XYZ file of C-alpha atoms in Angstrom:
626
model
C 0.000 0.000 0.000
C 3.217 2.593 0.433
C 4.107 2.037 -3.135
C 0.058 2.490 -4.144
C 0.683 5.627 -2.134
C 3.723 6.924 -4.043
C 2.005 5.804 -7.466
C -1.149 7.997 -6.564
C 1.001 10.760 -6.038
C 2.999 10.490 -9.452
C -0.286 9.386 -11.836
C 2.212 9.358 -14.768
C 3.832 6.462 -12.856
C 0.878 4.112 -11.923
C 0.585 1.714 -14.293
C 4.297 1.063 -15.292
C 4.738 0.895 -11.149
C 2.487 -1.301 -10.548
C 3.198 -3.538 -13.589
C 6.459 -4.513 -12.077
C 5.237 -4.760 -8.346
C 1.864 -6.821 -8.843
C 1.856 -8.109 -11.948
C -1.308 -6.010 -13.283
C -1.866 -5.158 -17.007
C -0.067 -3.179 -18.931
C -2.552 -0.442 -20.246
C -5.551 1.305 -19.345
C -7.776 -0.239 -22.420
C -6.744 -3.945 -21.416
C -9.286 -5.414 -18.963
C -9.424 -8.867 -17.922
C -11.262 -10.759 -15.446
C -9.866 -14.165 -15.295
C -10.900 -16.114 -12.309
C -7.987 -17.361 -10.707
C -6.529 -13.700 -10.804
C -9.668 -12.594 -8.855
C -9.270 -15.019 -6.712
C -5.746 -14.737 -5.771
C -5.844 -10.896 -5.842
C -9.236 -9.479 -5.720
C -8.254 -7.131 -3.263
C -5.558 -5.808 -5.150
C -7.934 -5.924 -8.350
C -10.236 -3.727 -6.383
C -7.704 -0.807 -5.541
C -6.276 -0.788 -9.078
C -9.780 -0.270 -10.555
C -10.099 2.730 -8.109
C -7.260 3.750 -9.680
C -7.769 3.526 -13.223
C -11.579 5.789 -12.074
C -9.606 8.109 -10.223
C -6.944 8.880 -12.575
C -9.323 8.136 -16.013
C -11.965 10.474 -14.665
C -14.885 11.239 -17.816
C -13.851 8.244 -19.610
C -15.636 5.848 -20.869
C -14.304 2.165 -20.311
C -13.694 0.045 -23.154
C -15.510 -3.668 -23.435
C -13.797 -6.018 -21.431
C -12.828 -8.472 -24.367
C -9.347 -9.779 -23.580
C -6.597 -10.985 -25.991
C -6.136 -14.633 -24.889
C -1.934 -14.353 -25.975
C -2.050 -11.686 -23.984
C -3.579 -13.126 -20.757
C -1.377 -16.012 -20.884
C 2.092 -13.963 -21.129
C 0.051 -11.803 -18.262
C -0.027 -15.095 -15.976
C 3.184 -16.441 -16.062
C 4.774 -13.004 -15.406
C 3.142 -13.094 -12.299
C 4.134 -16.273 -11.452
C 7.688 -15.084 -12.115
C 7.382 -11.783 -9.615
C 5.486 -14.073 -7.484
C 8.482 -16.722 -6.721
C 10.794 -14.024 -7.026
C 9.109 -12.422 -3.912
C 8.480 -15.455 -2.451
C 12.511 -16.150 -2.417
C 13.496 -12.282 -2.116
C 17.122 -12.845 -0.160
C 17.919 -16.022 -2.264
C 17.063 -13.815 -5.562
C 19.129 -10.875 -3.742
C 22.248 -13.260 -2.613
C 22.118 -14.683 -6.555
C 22.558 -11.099 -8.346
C 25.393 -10.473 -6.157
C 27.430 -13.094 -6.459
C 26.750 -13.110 -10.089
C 28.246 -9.730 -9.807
C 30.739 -10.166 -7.609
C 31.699 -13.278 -10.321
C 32.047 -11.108 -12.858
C 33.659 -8.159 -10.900
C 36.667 -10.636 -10.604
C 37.136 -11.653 -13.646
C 37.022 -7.905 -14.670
C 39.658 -7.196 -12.356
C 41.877 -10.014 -13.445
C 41.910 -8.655 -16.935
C 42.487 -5.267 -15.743
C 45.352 -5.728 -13.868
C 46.573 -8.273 -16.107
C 50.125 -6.780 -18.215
C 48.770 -8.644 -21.585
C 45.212 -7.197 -21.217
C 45.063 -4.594 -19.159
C 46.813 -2.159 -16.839
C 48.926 -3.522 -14.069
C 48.926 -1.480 -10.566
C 52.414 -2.066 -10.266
C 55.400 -0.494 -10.724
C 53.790 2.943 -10.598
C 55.551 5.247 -12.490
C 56.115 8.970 -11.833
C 53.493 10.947 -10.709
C 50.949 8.493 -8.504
C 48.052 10.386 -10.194
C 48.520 10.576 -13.865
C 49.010 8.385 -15.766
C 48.778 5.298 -13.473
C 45.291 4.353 -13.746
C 46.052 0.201 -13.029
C 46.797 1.523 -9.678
C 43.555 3.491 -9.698
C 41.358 1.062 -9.748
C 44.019 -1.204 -7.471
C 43.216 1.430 -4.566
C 39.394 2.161 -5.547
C 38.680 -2.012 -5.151
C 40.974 -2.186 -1.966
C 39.345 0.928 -0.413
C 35.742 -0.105 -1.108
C 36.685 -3.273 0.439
C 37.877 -1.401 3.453
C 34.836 0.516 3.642
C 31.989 -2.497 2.951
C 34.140 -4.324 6.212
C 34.062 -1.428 8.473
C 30.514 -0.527 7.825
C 30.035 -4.782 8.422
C 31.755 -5.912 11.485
C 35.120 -4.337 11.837
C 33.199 -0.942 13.509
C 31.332 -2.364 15.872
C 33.838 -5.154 16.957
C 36.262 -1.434 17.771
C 33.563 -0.352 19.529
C 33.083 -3.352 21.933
C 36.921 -3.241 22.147
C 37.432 0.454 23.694
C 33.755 -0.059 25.765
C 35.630 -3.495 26.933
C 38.322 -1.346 27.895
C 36.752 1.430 29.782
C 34.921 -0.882 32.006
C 38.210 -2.771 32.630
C 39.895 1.121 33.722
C 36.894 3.017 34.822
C 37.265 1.339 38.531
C 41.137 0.988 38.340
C 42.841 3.297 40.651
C 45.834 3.862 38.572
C 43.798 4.346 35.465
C 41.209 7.069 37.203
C 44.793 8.907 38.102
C 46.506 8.674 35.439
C 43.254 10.130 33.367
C 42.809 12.702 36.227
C 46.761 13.720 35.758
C 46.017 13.991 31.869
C 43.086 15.957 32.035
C 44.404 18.254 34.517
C 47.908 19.064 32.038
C 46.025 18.753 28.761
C 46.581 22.377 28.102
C 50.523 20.808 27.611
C 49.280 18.914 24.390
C 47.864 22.072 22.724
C 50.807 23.743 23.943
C 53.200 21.612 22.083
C 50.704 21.564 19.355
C 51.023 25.500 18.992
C 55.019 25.076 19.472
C 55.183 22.629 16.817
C 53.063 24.895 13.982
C 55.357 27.684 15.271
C 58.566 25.894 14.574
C 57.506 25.065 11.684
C 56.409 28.676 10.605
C 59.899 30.003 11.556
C 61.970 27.041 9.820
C 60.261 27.625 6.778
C 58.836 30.768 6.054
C 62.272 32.525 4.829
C 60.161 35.726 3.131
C 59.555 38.563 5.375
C 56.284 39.682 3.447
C 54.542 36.498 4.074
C 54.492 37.329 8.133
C 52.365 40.196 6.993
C 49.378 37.323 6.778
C 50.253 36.293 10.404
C 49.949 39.650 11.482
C 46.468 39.083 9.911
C 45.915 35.798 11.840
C 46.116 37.227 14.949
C 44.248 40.415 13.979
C 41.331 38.249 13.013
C 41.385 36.481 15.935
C 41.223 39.087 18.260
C 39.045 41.339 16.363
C 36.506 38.067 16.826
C 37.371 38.030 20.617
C 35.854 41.676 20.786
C 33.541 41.450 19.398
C 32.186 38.027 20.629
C 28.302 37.507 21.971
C 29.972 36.091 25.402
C 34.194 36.674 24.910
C 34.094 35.001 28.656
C 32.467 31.354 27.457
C 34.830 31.024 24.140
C 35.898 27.687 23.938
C 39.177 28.569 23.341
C 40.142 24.423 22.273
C 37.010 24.674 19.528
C 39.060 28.199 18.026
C 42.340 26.519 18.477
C 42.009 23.207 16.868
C 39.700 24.702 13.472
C 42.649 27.173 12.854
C 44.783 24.127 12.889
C 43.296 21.704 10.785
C 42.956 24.824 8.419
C 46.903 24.709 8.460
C 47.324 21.926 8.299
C 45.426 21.333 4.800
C 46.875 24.406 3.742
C 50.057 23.424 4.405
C 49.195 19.935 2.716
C 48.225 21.607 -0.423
C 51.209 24.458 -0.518
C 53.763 22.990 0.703
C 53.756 18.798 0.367
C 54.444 17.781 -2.994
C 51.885 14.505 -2.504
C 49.075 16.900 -1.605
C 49.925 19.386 -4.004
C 49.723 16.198 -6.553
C 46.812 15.663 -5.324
C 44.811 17.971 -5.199
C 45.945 19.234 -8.712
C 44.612 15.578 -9.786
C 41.617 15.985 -8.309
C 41.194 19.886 -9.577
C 41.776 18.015 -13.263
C 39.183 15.613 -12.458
C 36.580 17.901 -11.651
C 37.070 19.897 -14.244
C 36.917 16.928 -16.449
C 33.668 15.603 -15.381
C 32.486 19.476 -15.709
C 33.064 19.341 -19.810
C 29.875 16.641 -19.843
C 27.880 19.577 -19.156
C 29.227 20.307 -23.121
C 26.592 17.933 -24.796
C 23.456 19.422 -23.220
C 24.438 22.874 -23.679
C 25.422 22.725 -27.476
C 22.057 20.452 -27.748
C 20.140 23.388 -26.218
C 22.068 26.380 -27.171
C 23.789 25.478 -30.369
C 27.497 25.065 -31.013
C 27.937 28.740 -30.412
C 26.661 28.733 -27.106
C 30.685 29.666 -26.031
C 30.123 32.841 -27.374
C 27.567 33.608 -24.890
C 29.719 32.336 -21.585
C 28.112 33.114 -18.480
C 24.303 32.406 -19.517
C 24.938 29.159 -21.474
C 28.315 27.679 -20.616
C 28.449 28.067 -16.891
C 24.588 27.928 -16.341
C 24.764 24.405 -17.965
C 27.510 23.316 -16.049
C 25.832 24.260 -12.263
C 22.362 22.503 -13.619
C 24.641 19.405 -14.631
C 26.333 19.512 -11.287
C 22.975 19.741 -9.044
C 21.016 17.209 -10.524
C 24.133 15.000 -10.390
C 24.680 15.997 -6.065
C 21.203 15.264 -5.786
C 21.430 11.994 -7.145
C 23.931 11.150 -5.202
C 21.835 12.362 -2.106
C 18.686 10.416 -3.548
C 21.524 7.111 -3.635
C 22.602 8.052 -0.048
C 26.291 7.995 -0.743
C 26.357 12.113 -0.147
C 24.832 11.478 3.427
C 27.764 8.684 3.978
C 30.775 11.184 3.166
C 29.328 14.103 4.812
C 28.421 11.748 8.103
C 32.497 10.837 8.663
C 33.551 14.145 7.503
C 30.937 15.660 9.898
C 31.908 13.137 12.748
C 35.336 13.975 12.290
C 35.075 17.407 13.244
C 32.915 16.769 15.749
C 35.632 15.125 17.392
C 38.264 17.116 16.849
C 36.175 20.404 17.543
C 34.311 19.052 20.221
C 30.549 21.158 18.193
C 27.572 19.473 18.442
C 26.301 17.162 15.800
C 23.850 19.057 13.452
C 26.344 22.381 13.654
C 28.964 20.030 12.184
C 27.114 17.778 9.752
C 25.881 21.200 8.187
C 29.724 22.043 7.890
C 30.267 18.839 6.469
C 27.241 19.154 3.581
C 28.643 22.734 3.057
C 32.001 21.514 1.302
C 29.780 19.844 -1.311
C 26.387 22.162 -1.556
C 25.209 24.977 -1.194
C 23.399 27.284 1.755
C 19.887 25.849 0.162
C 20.827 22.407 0.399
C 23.126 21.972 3.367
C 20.587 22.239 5.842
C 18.315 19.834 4.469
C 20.693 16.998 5.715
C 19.433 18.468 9.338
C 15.899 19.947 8.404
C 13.711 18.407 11.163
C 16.581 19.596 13.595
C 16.561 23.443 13.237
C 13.628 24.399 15.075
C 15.363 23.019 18.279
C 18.731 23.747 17.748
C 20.126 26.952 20.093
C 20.674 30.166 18.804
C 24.778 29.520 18.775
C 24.001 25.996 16.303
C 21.512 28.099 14.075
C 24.657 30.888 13.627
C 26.946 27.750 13.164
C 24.655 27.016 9.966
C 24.690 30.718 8.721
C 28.277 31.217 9.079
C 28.676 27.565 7.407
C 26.640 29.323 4.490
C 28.183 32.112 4.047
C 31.777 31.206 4.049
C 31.750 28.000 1.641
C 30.767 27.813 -2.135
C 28.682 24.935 -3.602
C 30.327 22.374 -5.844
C 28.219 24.253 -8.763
C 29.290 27.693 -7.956
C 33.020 26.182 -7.899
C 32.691 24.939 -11.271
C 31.956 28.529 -11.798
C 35.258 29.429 -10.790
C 37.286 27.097 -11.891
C 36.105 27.772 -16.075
C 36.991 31.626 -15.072
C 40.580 30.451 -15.090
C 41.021 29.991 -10.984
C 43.005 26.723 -10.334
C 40.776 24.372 -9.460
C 43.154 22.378 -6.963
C 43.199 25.498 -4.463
C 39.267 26.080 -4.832
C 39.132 22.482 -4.197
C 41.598 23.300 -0.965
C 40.223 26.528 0.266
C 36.588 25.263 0.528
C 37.542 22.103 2.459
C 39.517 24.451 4.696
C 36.605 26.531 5.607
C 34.446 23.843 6.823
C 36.424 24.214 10.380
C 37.310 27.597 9.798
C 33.636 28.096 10.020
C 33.122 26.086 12.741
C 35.703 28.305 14.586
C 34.590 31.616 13.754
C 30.863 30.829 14.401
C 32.020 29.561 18.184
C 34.565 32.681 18.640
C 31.621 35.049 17.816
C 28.705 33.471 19.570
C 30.238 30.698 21.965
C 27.598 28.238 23.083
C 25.982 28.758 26.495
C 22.921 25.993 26.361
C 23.004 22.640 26.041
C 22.388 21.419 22.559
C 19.824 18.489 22.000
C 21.017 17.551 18.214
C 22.663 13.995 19.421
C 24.215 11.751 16.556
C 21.224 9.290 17.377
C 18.840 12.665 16.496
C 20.619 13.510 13.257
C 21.154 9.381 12.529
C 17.400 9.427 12.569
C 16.270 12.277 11.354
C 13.370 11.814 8.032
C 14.904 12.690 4.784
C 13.232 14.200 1.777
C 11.858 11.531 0.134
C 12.071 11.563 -4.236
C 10.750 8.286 -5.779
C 13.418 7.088 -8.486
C 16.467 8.403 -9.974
C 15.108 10.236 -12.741
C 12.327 12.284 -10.327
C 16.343 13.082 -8.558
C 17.844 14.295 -11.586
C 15.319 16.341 -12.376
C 14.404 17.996 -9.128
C 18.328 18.463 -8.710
C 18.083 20.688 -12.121
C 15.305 22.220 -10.801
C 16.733 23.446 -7.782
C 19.978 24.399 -10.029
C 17.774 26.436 -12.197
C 16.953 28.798 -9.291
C 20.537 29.226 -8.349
C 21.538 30.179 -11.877
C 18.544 32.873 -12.094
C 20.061 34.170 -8.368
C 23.559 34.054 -9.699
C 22.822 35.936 -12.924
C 20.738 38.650 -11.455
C 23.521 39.089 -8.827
C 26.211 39.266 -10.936
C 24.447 42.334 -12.922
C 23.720 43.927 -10.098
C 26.849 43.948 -8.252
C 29.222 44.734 -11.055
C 26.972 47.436 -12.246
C 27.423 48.835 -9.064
C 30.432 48.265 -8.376
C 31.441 50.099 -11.510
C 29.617 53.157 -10.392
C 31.576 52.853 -7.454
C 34.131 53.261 -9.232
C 33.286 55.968 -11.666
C 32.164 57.556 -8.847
C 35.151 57.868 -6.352
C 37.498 58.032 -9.430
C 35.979 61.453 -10.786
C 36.403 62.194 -6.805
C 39.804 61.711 -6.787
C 40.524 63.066 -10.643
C 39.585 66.475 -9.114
C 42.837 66.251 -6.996
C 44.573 64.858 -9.756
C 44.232 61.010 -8.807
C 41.980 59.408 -11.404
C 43.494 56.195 -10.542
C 42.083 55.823 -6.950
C 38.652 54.129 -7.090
C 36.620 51.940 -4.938
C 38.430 48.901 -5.849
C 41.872 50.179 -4.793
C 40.181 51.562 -1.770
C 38.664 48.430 -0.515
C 42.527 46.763 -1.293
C 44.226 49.491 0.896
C 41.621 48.510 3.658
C 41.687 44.990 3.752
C 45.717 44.527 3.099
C 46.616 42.988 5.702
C 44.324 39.859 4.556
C 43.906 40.490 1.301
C 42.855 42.271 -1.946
C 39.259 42.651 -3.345
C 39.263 41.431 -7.067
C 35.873 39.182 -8.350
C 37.129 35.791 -9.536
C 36.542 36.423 -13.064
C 39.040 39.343 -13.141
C 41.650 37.256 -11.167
C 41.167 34.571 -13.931
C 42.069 37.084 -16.898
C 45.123 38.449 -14.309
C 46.169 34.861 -13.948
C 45.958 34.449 -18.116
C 47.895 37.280 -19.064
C 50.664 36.681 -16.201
C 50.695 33.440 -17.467
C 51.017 34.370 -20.747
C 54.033 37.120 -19.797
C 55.968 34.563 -18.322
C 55.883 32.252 -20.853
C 57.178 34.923 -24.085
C 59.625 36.151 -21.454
C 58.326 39.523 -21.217
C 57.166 39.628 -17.534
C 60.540 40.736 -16.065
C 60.128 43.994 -19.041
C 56.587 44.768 -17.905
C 57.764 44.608 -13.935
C 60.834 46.793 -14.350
C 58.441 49.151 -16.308
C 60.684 49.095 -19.918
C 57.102 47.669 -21.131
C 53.649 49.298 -19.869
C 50.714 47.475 -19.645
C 47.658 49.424 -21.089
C 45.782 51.792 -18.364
C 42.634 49.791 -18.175
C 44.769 46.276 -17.837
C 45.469 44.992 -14.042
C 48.011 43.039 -13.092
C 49.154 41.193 -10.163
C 52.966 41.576 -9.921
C 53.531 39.892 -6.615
C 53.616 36.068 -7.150
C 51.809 35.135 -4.078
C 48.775 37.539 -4.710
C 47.200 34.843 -6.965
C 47.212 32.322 -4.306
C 46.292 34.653 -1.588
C 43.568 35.900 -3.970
C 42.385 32.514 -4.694
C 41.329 31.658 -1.004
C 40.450 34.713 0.256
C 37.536 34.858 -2.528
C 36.014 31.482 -1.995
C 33.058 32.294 0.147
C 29.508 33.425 -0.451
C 29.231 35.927 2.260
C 27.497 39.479 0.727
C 23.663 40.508 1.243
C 21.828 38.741 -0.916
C 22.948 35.728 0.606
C 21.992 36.702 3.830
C 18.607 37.350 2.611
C 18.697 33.628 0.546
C 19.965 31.708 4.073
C 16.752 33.796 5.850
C 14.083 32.642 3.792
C 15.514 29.111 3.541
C 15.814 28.873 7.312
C 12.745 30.804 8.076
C 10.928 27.922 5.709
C 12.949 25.176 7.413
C 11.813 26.901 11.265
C 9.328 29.089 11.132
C 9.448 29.739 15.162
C 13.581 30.736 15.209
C 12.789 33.654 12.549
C 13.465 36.223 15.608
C 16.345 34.483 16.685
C 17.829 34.220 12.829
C 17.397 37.843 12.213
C 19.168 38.481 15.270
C 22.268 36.358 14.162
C 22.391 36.564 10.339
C 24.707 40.021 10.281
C 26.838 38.372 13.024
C 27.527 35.305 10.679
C 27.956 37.318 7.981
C 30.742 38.971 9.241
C 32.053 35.748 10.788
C 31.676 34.051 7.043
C 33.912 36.889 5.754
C 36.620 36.533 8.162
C 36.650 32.644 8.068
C 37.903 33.528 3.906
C 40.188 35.925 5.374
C 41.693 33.422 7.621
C 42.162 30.839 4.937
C 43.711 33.481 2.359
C 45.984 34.602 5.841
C 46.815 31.288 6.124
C 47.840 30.277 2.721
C 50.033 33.804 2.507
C 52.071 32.387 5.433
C 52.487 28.812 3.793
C 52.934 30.589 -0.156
C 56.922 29.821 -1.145
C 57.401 30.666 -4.971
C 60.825 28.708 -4.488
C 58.482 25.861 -3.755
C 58.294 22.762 -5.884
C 54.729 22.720 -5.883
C 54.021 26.636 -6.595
C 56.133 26.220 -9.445
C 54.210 23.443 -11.071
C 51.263 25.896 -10.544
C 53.249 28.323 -12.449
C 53.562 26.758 -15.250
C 50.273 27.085 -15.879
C 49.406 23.719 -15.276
C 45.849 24.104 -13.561
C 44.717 26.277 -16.244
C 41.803 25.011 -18.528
């Protein structure tokens, strides 16, 4: 009766549903009454001829003459679903070993030197080129995962509760734990040593100690202006700016994450060109020429009806679970505030908060900021793929918005520290109701729905900022062209302000920068153009420093402005109708805390940037470009 349920609500869908589920007729016009069908399913007969009245209303019914080849083929299908049913796990247990069978032999031939690829000896770079060992790591780490989720979890589990009961009543065990507790402020100690030696071993440019001046300018500009400065966790704040360096440092600085990363950048980018086909089948072959409205439009409708397949198939929720458990335990945040981080690296502000929808109404007023702040200082995996055809390298967009997922997570708890006691367990968010969407294709196409309405947001946006930012401009720059300074405008402005983090450029103009220094460098004219033999032309920027790019790169990737703030109220308001008060309250507080968690990344990544660096001279060379 569920499934009659779901096939009332999708009419289109009745017949071919229940075809496959009960064995009833194919079409509308075919009518039979065979006895042993009413008798085994009269019932059943009953509530589909409700539904052929209720969905066939004003139609006349044909005769009930039946084809007797038809009737027959009619039967024995039935009797086919009916054993099938009958023997459900043996039918179940058959299909997979059939292809588990033929997985094998698959993977013999694959990593097989005569037919295939071999995983081993890898050559070179790990990540090109070596796609034998590819699929070697993608079958051994699926393994991995299908065991842990199995047996290997809970048998852990039982381990460390086996263990606790052993040591809870142990003398020596309570003192030693009582001894730890008491000198755990030694670990983060030596934690903060350890990311300071490694600062001042390896930083050798005097400029990039500009961005730690930033740092800790951030960081105490949030301590003033914090709801409750005297209940800051000050562990939370500590350990999100550190697993930001960390992954900066990864990515900058490690050749194996640079690698990476940069692979998975490529990837992504890849996988964004299938977004080709439906825009030339829509727009034409020209559709290039029009960039922003076809090209990129296409590509953030391809990526959200693919994410919410991937949510309808349940492997988004898996990934965004461990990610958000992770955090949980190294940030010591409640469970919805960090599963919404999580579900922020991959979608947007819309569709974050979804994965914790039936939680928001009783979440406190320092979790519903957490989700705001998560918002505002993340991108979407559509909005990235924005980015990344603008020319931005993908591998740092990649970087920066996995970096602000604890960054966020900080900032929210450094401006509005929790002071109730949250009651979003893991067993609440575990079983919280999901939006329910009946197949695959009703996925894909509500996912392209939802994409649409970014697209329309992101286009109106777009004209209206750089319209007025360009009056901005105009503006202060006839201003200043009275005191014979035409060149000062709002832009330069906003870049003497926020220095010491950054400089304000929009992502498409950093892509055309990175282009043309790209393109200097390679003809061997850059050095001409720096020393000023060659000039530029007026209305052509440039970034001469080599670390601006990267700095640039991070400090751009978030979502905080207005009209985001006004997108994250009406989704929230929807999602709790009875926190509205609460969420007006909070929303310019987490939109300030959004911007400074970008700030902090881009900070971050100036300290780490060495142009003397293997990795940032790979980047160089133009590599990441599309």
């Amino acid at each position: 009766m569920a499934k009659r349920s779901i096939a009332h609500e999708n009419p289109a869908f009745v017949l071919d549903l229940l075809s496959y589920t009960i064995g009833n007729r194919d079409e509308m016009i075919v009518t039979t009454k065979l006895d042993e069908i009413e008798k085994e399913e009269s019932g059943n007969e009953a509530d589909d001829d409700d539904d052929d009245d209720n969905n066939n209303g004003g139609f006349e019914k044909l005769s009930e003459k039946s084809n007797p080849i038809g009737l027959f083929v009619l039967e024995i299908r039935q009797k086919i679903v009916q054993i099938i049913e009958k023997e459900k796990d043996v039918t179940t247990f058959g299909l997979k070993l059939i292809f588990i069978i033929g997985f094998i032999i698959y993977f013999g031939f694959a990593m097989s030197s005569k037919y295939g690829k071999p995983a081993f000896p890898i050559d070179g770079n790990v990540f090109h080129g070596n796609s034998g060992f590819a699929l070697f790591f993608l079958v051994i780490f699926t393994i991995f995962v299908i065991a842990w989720e199995k047996f290997l979890s809970r048998y852990i589990d039982h381990l460390f509760e086996s263990i606790s009961i052993s040591t809870e009543q142990n003398e020596s065990w309570i003192t030693i734990r009582s001894i730890m507790h008491r000198f755990s402020w030694v670990g983060h100690l030596l934690v903060f040593l350890a990311i300071a030696l490694y600062v001042g071993l390896t930083v050798n440019r005097a400029r990039n100690y500009v961005s730690l001046i930033g740092i800790f300018t951030l960081i105490l500009l949030g301590t003033i202006g914090s709801k409750h400065p005297h209940r800051i966790r000050w562990t939370t704040i500590f350990y999100s700016f550190v697993i930001q360096f960390t992954l900066a440092a990864v990515v900058i600085r490690l050749e194996f994450g640079f690698q990476f990363f940069d692979f998975l950048g490529k990837v992504v980018s890849q996988f964004m060109h299938n977004a080709d086909s439906g825009a030339a089948f829509v727009f034409g072959k020209t559709y290039e020429e029009h960039f922003f409205v076809f090209k990129v439009t296409s590509i953030i409708i391809f990526l959200g009806s693919v994410i919410n397949v991937l949510y309808y198939l349940g492997v988004m929720q898996y990934i965004i679970g461990k990610i958000a458990w992770l955090m949980q335990k190294c940030l010591n945040t409640t469970a919805a505030e960090s599963m919404n981080a999580a579900a922020n690296i991959f979608v947007g502000m819309s569709e974050a908060p979804l994965m914790i929808m039936p939680l928001i109404p009783k979440m406190t007023t320092s979790e519903l900021h957490a989700v705001l702040v998560g918002g505002f200082s993340t991108m979407s995996g559509s909005i990235l793929a924005t980015f990344i055809f603008f020319g931005v390298p993908a591998n740092h967009l990649i970087a920066a918005s996995v970096m602000a997922a604890p960054g966020a997570l900080g900032f929210a708890k450094l401006l509005l520290p929790e002071i109730h006691r949250s009651k979003t367990t893991w067993e609440t968010v575990k079983n919280a109701p999901r939006p329910e969407q009946h197949n695959v294709i009703d996925a894909l196409l509500t996912g392209a729905g939802h994409a649409l309405k970014i697209c329309g947001y992101l286009i109106a946006n777009l004209i209206a900022f750089i319209s007025v930012l360009h009056f901005a401009d105009v503006t202060i720059s006839w201003l200043f062209g009275l005191i014979h300074h035409p060149e000062i405008n709002f832009q330069s402005l906003l870049g003497l302000v926020f220095y010491p983090f950054s400089v304000f450029i929009a992502y498409q103009e950093l892509g055309k920068i990175r282009k043309l220094r790209n393109e200097l460098i390679l003809n061997n004219t850059f050095p001409l153009y720096l020393n000023g033999t060659l000039k530029l032309p007026s209305d052509t920027p440039m970034l001469w420093e080599d670390c601006s790019t990267i700095i640039l790169t991070y400090a751009l990737c978030g979502f905080s402005n207005f009209g985001a703030m006004g997108i994250a109220l009406a989704v929230m308001g929807v999602f709790a109708p009875t926190r509205k008060r609460a969420l007006t309250k909070i929303a310019p507080r987490a939109l300030i805390a959004g911007c400074m968690v970008s700030l902090m990344t881009a900070s971050i990544a100036g300290l780490l940037y060495d142009p003397y660096h293997g990795t940032v001279q790979i980047l160089n060379s133009n590599s990441t470009l599309l």
